[in-house]
Coordinates of N, CA and C in Angstrom, one line a residue:
Chain A
Q1 N 104.8 105.1 85.2 CA 105.6 106.3 84.9 C 107.1 105.9 84.8
S2 N 107.7 106.2 83.7 CA 109.1 105.9 83.5 C 110.0 106.9 84.2
A3 N 111.2 106.4 84.5 CA 112.2 107.3 85.1 C 112.7 108.3 84.1
L4 N 113.1 109.5 84.6 CA 113.7 110.5 83.7 C 115.1 110.0 83.2
T5 N 115.5 110.4 82.1 CA 116.7 109.9 81.5 C 117.9 110.8 81.8
Q6 N 118.9 110.3 82.4 CA 120.1 111.0 82.6 C 121.3 110.2 82.0
P7 N 122.4 110.8 81.6 CA 123.6 110.1 81.2 C 124.2 109.3 82.4
P8 N 124.6 108.1 82.1 CA 125.2 107.3 83.2 C 126.4 108.0 83.9
S9 N 127.2 108.7 83.1 CA 128.4 109.2 83.7 C 128.7 110.6 83.1
A10 N 129.5 111.4 83.8 CA 130.1 112.6 83.3 C 131.4 112.9 84.1
S11 N 132.3 113.6 83.5 CA 133.5 113.8 84.2 C 134.2 115.2 83.8
G12 N 135.1 115.6 84.6 CA 135.8 116.8 84.3 C 137.0 117.0 85.3
S13 N 137.9 117.8 84.9 CA 139.1 118.0 85.7 C 138.8 119.1 86.7
P14 N 139.5 119.1 87.8 CA 139.3 120.2 88.8 C 139.3 121.6 88.2
G15 N 138.3 122.4 88.5 CA 138.2 123.7 88.0 C 137.4 123.9 86.7
Q16 N 137.2 122.7 86.1 CA 136.3 122.7 84.9 C 134.8 122.7 85.2
S17 N 134.0 122.7 84.2 CA 132.5 122.6 84.4 C 132.0 121.3 83.8
V18 N 131.0 120.8 84.4 CA 130.3 119.7 83.9 C 128.8 120.0 83.9
T19 N 128.1 119.5 82.9 CA 126.6 119.7 82.8 C 126.0 118.4 82.7
I20 N 124.9 118.1 83.5 CA 124.2 116.9 83.5 C 122.8 117.2 83.0
S21 N 122.3 116.4 82.0 CA 121.0 116.6 81.5 C 120.0 115.6 82.1
C22 N 118.7 116.0 82.1 CA 117.6 115.2 82.7 C 116.5 115.3 81.7
T23 N 116.2 114.3 81.0 CA 115.2 114.4 79.9 C 113.9 113.6 80.3
G24 N 112.8 114.3 80.2 CA 111.5 113.7 80.4 C 110.6 114.0 79.3
T25 N 109.3 114.3 79.6 CA 108.3 114.5 78.7 C 107.5 115.8 79.0
S26 N 106.5 116.1 78.2 CA 105.7 117.3 78.5 C 104.8 117.0 79.7
S27 N 104.7 115.8 80.1 CA 103.9 115.4 81.3 C 104.6 115.6 82.6
D28 N 105.9 115.8 82.5 CA 106.7 115.9 83.8 C 107.6 117.2 83.6
V29 N 108.9 116.9 83.2 CA 109.8 118.1 83.2 C 109.3 119.2 82.4
G30 N 108.8 118.9 81.2 CA 108.4 120.0 80.3 C 107.1 120.7 80.7
G31 N 106.3 120.1 81.6 CA 105.0 120.6 82.0 C 105.0 121.5 83.2
Y32 N 106.0 121.4 84.0 CA 106.0 122.1 85.3 C 107.4 122.5 85.7
N33 N 107.5 123.6 86.5 CA 108.8 124.1 87.0 C 109.1 123.5 88.4
Y34 N 108.9 122.2 88.5 CA 109.1 121.6 89.8 C 110.2 120.5 89.6
V35 N 111.3 120.9 89.1 CA 112.5 120.0 89.0 C 113.5 120.3 90.1
S36 N 113.9 119.2 90.7 CA 115.0 119.4 91.8 C 116.1 118.4 91.5
W37 N 117.3 118.7 92.1 CA 118.5 117.9 91.9 C 119.1 117.5 93.3
Y38 N 119.5 116.3 93.4 CA 120.1 115.7 94.6 C 121.5 115.1 94.3
Q39 N 122.3 115.4 95.3 CA 123.7 114.8 95.3 C 123.8 113.7 96.3
Q40 N 124.4 112.5 95.9 CA 124.5 111.4 96.8 C 125.9 110.9 96.8
H41 N 126.6 110.9 97.9 CA 127.9 110.3 98.0 C 127.7 108.8 98.4
P42 N 128.6 108.0 98.1 CA 128.5 106.5 98.4 C 128.1 106.3 99.9
G43 N 127.1 105.5 100.1 CA 126.7 105.1 101.5 C 126.0 106.2 102.3
K44 N 125.7 107.3 101.6 CA 125.1 108.5 102.3 C 123.7 108.8 101.8
A45 N 123.0 109.5 102.5 CA 121.6 110.0 102.1 C 121.8 111.1 101.0
P46 N 120.8 111.2 100.1 CA 120.9 112.3 99.2 C 120.8 113.6 99.8
K47 N 121.3 114.7 99.1 CA 121.3 116.0 99.6 C 120.7 116.9 98.5
L48 N 119.8 117.8 98.9 CA 119.2 118.7 97.9 C 120.2 119.8 97.5
M49 N 120.3 119.9 96.1 CA 121.2 120.9 95.6 C 120.5 122.0 94.8
I50 N 119.4 121.7 94.2 CA 118.6 122.7 93.4 C 117.2 122.3 93.5
Y51 N 116.3 123.3 93.7 CA 114.9 123.0 93.7 C 114.1 124.0 92.8
E52 N 113.0 123.6 92.3 CA 112.1 124.4 91.4 C 113.0 125.0 90.3
V53 N 113.7 124.1 89.6 CA 114.5 124.3 88.4 C 115.8 124.9 88.7
S54 N 115.8 126.1 89.4 CA 117.0 126.9 89.4 C 117.3 127.5 90.8
K55 N 116.5 127.2 91.8 CA 116.7 127.8 93.1 C 117.7 127.0 93.9
R56 N 118.6 127.7 94.6 CA 119.6 127.0 95.4 C 119.4 127.2 96.9
P57 N 119.3 126.1 97.6 CA 119.1 126.2 99.1 C 120.3 126.9 99.7
S58 N 120.0 127.5 100.9 CA 121.1 128.1 101.6 C 122.2 127.0 102.0
G59 N 123.4 127.4 101.8 CA 124.5 126.4 102.1 C 125.0 125.7 100.9
V60 N 124.3 125.7 99.8 CA 124.8 125.1 98.6 C 125.6 126.1 97.8
P61 N 126.9 125.7 97.5 CA 127.7 126.7 96.8 C 127.1 127.2 95.5
D62 N 127.4 128.4 95.1 CA 126.9 129.0 93.9 C 127.5 128.4 92.6
R63 N 128.4 127.4 92.8 CA 129.0 126.7 91.7 C 127.9 125.8 91.0
F64 N 126.9 125.5 91.8 CA 125.8 124.6 91.3 C 124.7 125.5 90.8
S65 N 124.3 125.2 89.6 CA 123.2 126.0 89.0 C 122.3 125.0 88.2
G66 N 121.0 125.4 88.0 CA 120.0 124.6 87.3 C 119.3 125.4 86.3
S67 N 118.8 124.7 85.2 CA 118.1 125.4 84.2 C 117.2 124.4 83.5
K68 N 116.3 124.9 82.6 CA 115.4 124.0 81.9 C 115.1 124.5 80.6
S69 N 115.0 123.7 79.6 CA 114.5 124.0 78.2 C 113.7 122.9 77.7
G70 N 112.4 123.2 77.4 CA 111.5 122.2 76.9 C 111.4 121.0 77.9
N71 N 111.6 119.8 77.4 CA 111.5 118.6 78.3 C 112.8 118.2 78.9
T72 N 113.8 119.1 78.9 CA 115.1 118.7 79.4 C 115.6 119.8 80.5
A73 N 115.9 119.3 81.6 CA 116.5 120.1 82.7 C 118.0 119.8 82.8
S74 N 118.7 120.7 83.3 CA 120.2 120.6 83.4 C 120.7 121.1 84.7
L75 N 121.7 120.4 85.2 CA 122.5 120.8 86.4 C 123.9 121.1 85.9
T76 N 124.4 122.3 86.2 CA 125.8 122.6 85.9 C 126.6 122.8 87.1
V77 N 127.7 122.1 87.2 CA 128.7 122.3 88.3 C 129.9 123.0 87.7
S78 N 130.1 124.2 88.2 CA 131.3 125.0 87.7 C 132.4 124.9 88.7
G79 N 133.6 125.1 88.2 CA 134.8 125.0 89.1 C 134.8 123.7 89.9
L80 N 134.8 122.6 89.2 CA 134.7 121.3 89.8 C 135.7 121.1 91.0
Q81 N 135.3 120.5 92.0 CA 136.2 120.2 93.2 C 136.1 118.7 93.5
A82 N 137.1 118.2 94.1 CA 137.1 116.8 94.4 C 135.9 116.3 95.1
E83 N 135.4 117.1 96.0 CA 134.2 116.7 96.8 C 132.9 116.7 96.0
D84 N 132.9 117.2 94.8 CA 131.7 117.1 93.9 C 131.6 115.7 93.3
E85 N 132.6 114.9 93.4 CA 132.4 113.5 92.9 C 131.4 112.8 93.6
A86 N 130.3 112.4 92.9 CA 129.1 111.8 93.6 C 128.1 111.4 92.5
D87 N 127.1 110.8 92.9 CA 125.9 110.5 92.0 C 125.0 111.7 92.1
Y88 N 124.4 112.0 91.0 CA 123.4 113.1 91.0 C 122.1 112.6 90.4
Y89 N 121.0 113.0 91.0 CA 119.7 112.6 90.5 C 118.8 113.8 90.4
C90 N 118.0 113.8 89.3 CA 117.0 114.8 89.1 C 115.7 114.2 89.5
S91 N 114.7 115.1 89.8 CA 113.4 114.7 90.2 C 112.4 115.7 89.6
S92 N 111.2 115.2 89.2 CA 110.2 116.1 88.7 C 108.8 115.8 89.1
Y93 N 108.0 116.8 89.4 CA 106.6 116.5 89.5 C 106.1 115.9 88.2
A94 N 105.1 115.0 88.3 CA 104.8 114.2 87.1 C 103.3 114.2 86.8
G95 N 102.6 115.2 87.3 CA 101.2 115.3 86.9 C 100.2 115.3 88.0
S96 N 99.0 115.7 87.7 CA 97.9 115.9 88.7 C 97.1 114.6 88.9
N97 N 97.2 113.6 88.0 CA 96.4 112.5 88.1 C 96.6 111.7 89.4
N98 N 97.9 111.6 89.7 CA 98.3 110.8 90.9 C 99.2 111.7 91.9
F99 N 99.4 113.0 91.6 CA 100.2 113.8 92.4 C 101.5 113.1 92.7
F100 N 102.2 112.5 91.7 CA 103.4 111.8 92.0 C 104.6 112.4 91.4
Y101 N 105.7 111.9 91.9 CA 107.0 112.4 91.5 C 107.9 111.2 90.8
V102 N 108.7 111.6 89.9 CA 109.6 110.7 89.3 C 111.1 111.1 89.4
F103 N 112.0 110.2 89.6 CA 113.4 110.5 89.7 C 114.1 110.2 88.4
G104 N 115.2 110.7 88.2 CA 116.1 110.4 87.0 C 116.8 109.1 87.3
T105 N 117.5 108.6 86.3 CA 118.2 107.4 86.4 C 119.6 107.5 87.1
G106 N 120.0 108.8 87.3 CA 121.2 109.0 88.0 C 122.5 109.2 87.1
T107 N 123.3 110.1 87.5 CA 124.6 110.3 86.8 C 125.8 110.3 87.8
K108 N 126.8 109.5 87.5 CA 128.0 109.4 88.3 C 128.9 110.5 87.8
V109 N 129.2 111.5 88.6 CA 130.2 112.5 88.2 C 131.6 112.2 88.8
T110 N 132.6 112.1 87.9 CA 133.9 111.8 88.3 C 134.8 113.0 88.1
V111 N 135.6 113.4 89.1 CA 136.5 114.5 89.0 C 137.9 113.8 88.7
L112 N 138.4 114.1 87.5 CA 139.6 113.4 87.0 C 140.9 113.9 87.8
Chain B
Q1 N 119.3 122.1 114.8 CA 119.2 122.0 113.3 C 118.1 121.0 112.9
V2 N 117.6 121.2 111.7 CA 116.6 120.3 111.2 C 117.2 118.9 111.0
Q3 N 116.6 117.9 111.6 CA 117.1 116.6 111.5 C 116.0 115.5 111.5
L4 N 116.2 114.5 110.7 CA 115.3 113.4 110.7 C 116.1 112.1 111.0
V5 N 115.6 111.4 112.0 CA 116.3 110.2 112.5 C 115.4 109.0 112.3
Q6 N 115.9 108.0 111.6 CA 115.1 106.8 111.2 C 115.4 105.7 112.1
S7 N 114.5 104.7 112.2 CA 114.7 103.5 112.9 C 115.7 102.6 112.3
G8 N 116.1 101.5 113.0 CA 117.2 100.7 112.6 C 116.8 99.7 111.5
A9 N 117.8 99.0 111.0 CA 117.7 98.0 110.0 C 116.7 96.9 110.4
E10 N 116.1 96.3 109.3 CA 115.1 95.2 109.5 C 115.4 94.1 108.6
V11 N 115.1 92.9 109.0 CA 115.2 91.7 108.2 C 113.8 91.1 108.3
K12 N 113.1 90.9 107.1 CA 111.8 90.3 107.1 C 111.7 89.2 106.1
K13 N 110.7 88.3 106.4 CA 110.5 87.2 105.4 C 109.4 87.6 104.4
P14 N 109.5 87.0 103.2 CA 108.5 87.4 102.2 C 107.1 87.2 102.7
G15 N 106.2 88.2 102.4 CA 104.8 88.1 102.9 C 104.6 88.9 104.2
A16 N 105.7 89.2 104.9 CA 105.6 90.0 106.2 C 105.4 91.5 105.9
S17 N 105.3 92.2 107.0 CA 105.1 93.7 106.9 C 106.3 94.3 107.7
V18 N 106.6 95.6 107.3 CA 107.6 96.3 108.0 C 107.1 97.7 108.2
K19 N 107.5 98.3 109.4 CA 107.1 99.7 109.7 C 108.3 100.4 110.1
V20 N 108.6 101.5 109.3 CA 109.8 102.3 109.5 C 109.4 103.6 110.1
S21 N 110.1 104.1 111.1 CA 109.8 105.4 111.7 C 110.8 106.4 111.4
C22 N 110.4 107.7 111.5 CA 111.2 108.8 111.1 C 110.9 110.0 112.1
K23 N 111.8 110.2 113.0 CA 111.5 111.2 114.0 C 112.2 112.6 113.6
A24 N 111.3 113.6 113.6 CA 111.8 114.9 113.1 C 112.1 115.8 114.3
S25 N 113.0 116.7 114.2 CA 113.4 117.7 115.2 C 113.9 118.9 114.5
G26 N 113.8 120.0 115.2 CA 114.4 121.3 114.8 C 113.5 122.2 113.9
Y27 N 112.3 121.8 113.7 CA 111.3 122.6 113.0 C 109.9 122.2 113.4
T28 N 109.0 123.0 112.9 CA 107.5 122.8 113.3 C 107.0 121.7 112.4
F29 N 106.8 120.5 113.0 CA 106.5 119.3 112.2 C 105.3 119.5 111.3
T30 N 104.3 120.1 111.8 CA 103.0 120.2 111.1 C 103.0 121.2 109.9
S31 N 104.1 121.9 109.8 CA 104.2 122.9 108.7 C 104.8 122.3 107.4
Y32 N 105.1 121.1 107.4 CA 105.7 120.4 106.2 C 105.1 119.1 106.0
G33 N 105.5 118.5 104.9 CA 105.1 117.1 104.6 C 106.3 116.2 104.8
I34 N 106.1 114.9 104.7 CA 107.2 113.9 104.8 C 107.0 113.0 103.5
S35 N 108.1 113.0 102.8 CA 108.1 112.0 101.6 C 109.0 110.8 102.0
W36 N 108.6 109.7 101.3 CA 109.4 108.5 101.5 C 109.9 108.1 100.1
V37 N 111.2 107.7 100.1 CA 111.9 107.4 98.9 C 112.7 106.1 99.2
R38 N 112.8 105.2 98.3 CA 113.6 104.0 98.5 C 114.6 103.8 97.4
Q39 N 115.7 103.0 97.7 CA 116.8 102.8 96.8 C 117.2 101.4 96.9
A40 N 116.9 100.6 95.9 CA 117.4 99.2 95.9 C 118.9 99.1 95.8
P41 N 119.5 98.0 96.2 CA 121.0 98.0 96.1 C 121.5 98.2 94.7
G42 N 122.4 99.2 94.7 CA 123.0 99.6 93.4 C 122.1 100.3 92.4
Q43 N 120.9 100.6 92.8 CA 120.0 101.2 91.9 C 119.7 102.7 92.2
G44 N 118.8 103.3 91.5 CA 118.4 104.7 91.6 C 117.4 104.9 92.7
L45 N 116.9 106.1 92.8 CA 115.9 106.5 93.8 C 114.5 106.3 93.2
E46 N 113.6 105.9 94.1 CA 112.2 105.7 93.7 C 111.3 106.4 94.7
W47 N 110.5 107.3 94.2 CA 109.5 108.0 95.1 C 108.4 107.1 95.5
M48 N 108.1 107.0 96.8 CA 107.0 106.1 97.3 C 105.7 106.8 97.6
G49 N 105.8 108.1 98.0 CA 104.7 108.8 98.4 C 105.0 109.9 99.4
W50 N 103.9 110.7 99.7 CA 104.1 111.7 100.8 C 102.9 111.7 101.7
I51 N 103.1 112.3 102.9 CA 102.0 112.6 103.8 C 102.2 114.0 104.3
S52 N 101.0 114.7 104.4 CA 101.0 116.0 105.0 C 101.0 115.8 106.5
A53 N 102.0 116.4 107.2 CA 102.0 116.3 108.6 C 100.9 117.3 109.2
Y54 N 100.4 118.2 108.4 CA 99.4 119.1 108.8 C 98.0 118.5 109.0
N55 N 97.6 117.7 108.0 CA 96.3 117.1 108.0 C 96.2 115.6 107.7
G56 N 97.3 115.0 107.5 CA 97.4 113.6 107.3 C 97.0 113.1 105.9
N57 N 96.8 114.1 105.0 CA 96.6 113.7 103.6 C 97.8 113.0 103.0
T58 N 97.5 112.0 102.2 CA 98.5 111.2 101.6 C 98.4 111.1 100.1
N59 N 99.5 110.8 99.4 CA 99.6 110.4 98.0 C 100.6 109.4 97.8
Y60 N 100.2 108.2 97.3 CA 101.1 107.1 97.1 C 101.5 106.9 95.6
A61 N 102.7 106.4 95.4 CA 103.0 105.9 94.0 C 102.0 104.8 93.6
Q62 N 101.6 104.9 92.4 CA 100.6 104.0 91.9 C 101.0 102.5 92.1
K63 N 102.3 102.2 91.9 CA 102.7 100.8 92.0 C 102.7 100.2 93.4
L64 N 102.6 101.1 94.4 CA 102.6 100.7 95.8 C 101.2 100.8 96.4
Q65 N 100.2 101.3 95.7 CA 98.9 101.5 96.2 C 98.3 100.1 96.7
G66 N 97.8 100.1 97.9 CA 97.3 98.9 98.5 C 98.2 98.2 99.4
R67 N 99.5 98.5 99.3 CA 100.5 97.8 100.1 C 101.2 98.8 101.1
V68 N 101.1 100.1 100.8 CA 101.8 101.0 101.7 C 100.8 101.9 102.4
T69 N 101.2 102.3 103.7 CA 100.4 103.2 104.5 C 101.4 104.1 105.2
M70 N 101.2 105.4 105.0 CA 102.0 106.4 105.7 C 101.2 107.2 106.7
T71 N 101.7 107.3 107.9 CA 101.0 108.0 109.0 C 102.0 108.9 109.7
T72 N 101.4 109.8 110.6 CA 102.2 110.6 111.4 C 101.6 110.6 112.8
D73 N 102.5 110.9 113.8 CA 102.1 111.1 115.2 C 102.6 112.5 115.5
T74 N 101.7 113.5 115.5 CA 102.2 114.9 115.7 C 102.6 115.1 117.1
S75 N 102.2 114.3 118.1 CA 102.6 114.5 119.5 C 104.0 114.2 119.7
T76 N 104.6 113.3 118.8 CA 106.0 113.0 118.9 C 106.8 113.4 117.7
S77 N 106.2 114.1 116.8 CA 106.8 114.6 115.5 C 107.5 113.4 114.8
T78 N 106.7 112.3 114.7 CA 107.3 111.1 114.1 C 106.4 110.7 112.9
A79 N 107.0 110.3 111.8 CA 106.3 109.8 110.6 C 106.6 108.3 110.5
Y80 N 105.6 107.6 110.0 CA 105.8 106.1 109.8 C 105.4 105.7 108.4
M81 N 106.1 104.7 108.0 CA 105.8 104.1 106.6 C 105.7 102.6 106.9
E82 N 104.5 102.0 106.6 CA 104.3 100.6 106.7 C 104.2 100.0 105.3
L83 N 104.9 99.0 105.0 CA 104.8 98.3 103.7 C 104.5 96.8 104.0
R84 N 103.4 96.3 103.4 CA 102.9 95.0 103.6 C 103.2 94.1 102.4
S85 N 102.9 92.8 102.7 CA 103.1 91.7 101.7 C 104.5 91.9 101.0
L86 N 105.5 91.9 101.8 CA 106.9 92.2 101.3 C 107.3 91.1 100.4
R87 N 108.1 91.5 99.3 CA 108.7 90.7 98.3 C 110.2 90.9 98.3
S88 N 110.9 90.0 97.7 CA 112.4 90.2 97.6 C 112.8 91.5 96.9
D89 N 112.0 92.0 96.0 CA 112.4 93.2 95.3 C 112.0 94.5 96.1
D90 N 111.5 94.3 97.3 CA 111.3 95.4 98.3 C 112.6 95.6 99.1
T91 N 113.6 94.8 98.9 CA 114.8 95.0 99.6 C 115.4 96.3 99.1
A92 N 115.7 97.2 100.1 CA 116.1 98.5 99.7 C 116.5 99.3 101.0
V93 N 117.1 100.4 100.7 CA 117.3 101.4 101.8 C 116.1 102.4 101.7
Y94 N 115.4 102.6 102.7 CA 114.2 103.4 102.8 C 114.5 104.8 103.4
Y95 N 114.3 105.9 102.7 CA 114.6 107.2 103.3 C 113.3 108.0 103.5
C96 N 113.3 108.7 104.6 CA 112.2 109.8 104.7 C 112.9 111.1 104.5
A97 N 112.2 112.1 104.1 CA 112.7 113.4 103.8 C 111.6 114.4 104.1
R98 N 112.0 115.6 104.6 CA 111.0 116.7 104.8 C 110.7 117.2 103.4
A99 N 109.4 117.3 103.2 CA 108.9 117.8 101.9 C 108.4 119.2 102.0
S100 N 108.8 120.0 101.0 CA 108.4 121.4 101.1 C 107.9 121.9 99.7
G101 N 107.4 123.1 99.7 CA 107.0 123.8 98.5 C 105.6 123.3 98.0
W102 N 105.2 123.8 96.8 CA 103.9 123.5 96.3 C 103.8 122.0 96.1
N103 N 102.8 121.4 96.6 CA 102.6 120.0 96.5 C 103.8 119.2 97.0
Y104 N 104.5 119.7 97.9 CA 105.7 119.1 98.5 C 106.7 118.6 97.5
N105 N 107.1 119.5 96.6 CA 107.8 119.0 95.4 C 109.4 118.9 95.6
W106 N 109.9 119.4 96.8 CA 111.3 119.2 97.0 C 111.6 118.6 98.4
F107 N 112.7 117.9 98.6 CA 112.9 117.1 99.7 C 114.2 117.5 100.4
D108 N 114.1 118.0 101.6 CA 115.3 118.4 102.3 C 115.0 118.8 103.8
P109 N 115.7 118.2 104.7 CA 116.8 117.2 104.6 C 116.2 115.8 104.5
W110 N 117.2 114.9 104.4 CA 116.8 113.4 104.4 C 117.2 112.8 105.7
G111 N 116.5 111.7 106.0 CA 117.0 110.9 107.1 C 118.2 110.0 106.7
Q112 N 118.7 109.3 107.6 CA 120.0 108.6 107.3 C 119.7 107.3 106.6
G113 N 118.4 106.9 106.4 CA 118.1 105.7 105.7 C 117.9 104.5 106.6
T114 N 117.1 103.6 106.2 CA 116.8 102.3 106.9 C 116.9 101.2 105.9
L115 N 117.8 100.2 106.1 CA 117.9 99.1 105.3 C 116.9 98.0 105.7
V116 N 116.0 97.7 104.7 CA 115.0 96.6 104.9 C 115.4 95.5 103.9
T117 N 115.7 94.3 104.5 CA 116.1 93.2 103.7 C 115.0 92.2 103.8
V118 N 114.5 91.7 102.6 CA 113.5 90.7 102.6 C 114.1 89.4 102.0
S119 N 114.1 88.4 102.9 CA 114.7 87.2 102.5 C 114.2 86.0 103.3
S120 N 114.0 84.9 102.7 CA 113.5 83.7 103.3 C 114.6 83.0 104.1

């Protein structure tokens, strides 16, 4: 199973919005509404930001939102803040044969 | 608060085995699963598998089948991940995470990570 495809980097100025894409296939992203997004600061453990495509866990700012169209899921960060600078990974359920999950390649978000 | 605390760093020789522990607190352990995810130095995340803390059912990533075993001890709310026949490319930070939702599809929170170094 190949990793989901994300752009290596994205950037924006404080207050702007940035959108990260996560492209898979009809066997993973396109086939199920089980896409989640994780934020990882350097040297730290990942943190859940979005689950089941667009649901936000308690405590995550509403500046973070998720969506999906076809085989591509997206994470949008609105009103960028300095603390949003981090790596972001998507994850998707990848089918019933092995009940397994696949992560994206990761995107480094830089706040200019 | 919900917390997962992992065991400390390990250095192993090629061919050896490693067993990483993950102690949960702040929630009913048997109501969730535990997923294990690893991250090689400078690389992305790789899902290794999950275990149901309710009934011990497991699902492993195909590439690790036969080398990995995940278990739980419900009396101590602790999950374990054992990886055998270690190779240099198993060098990574290993994370446990509480798994929730249908088929344990999202992971929150995560443990602090355990660095496993495989070197002769």
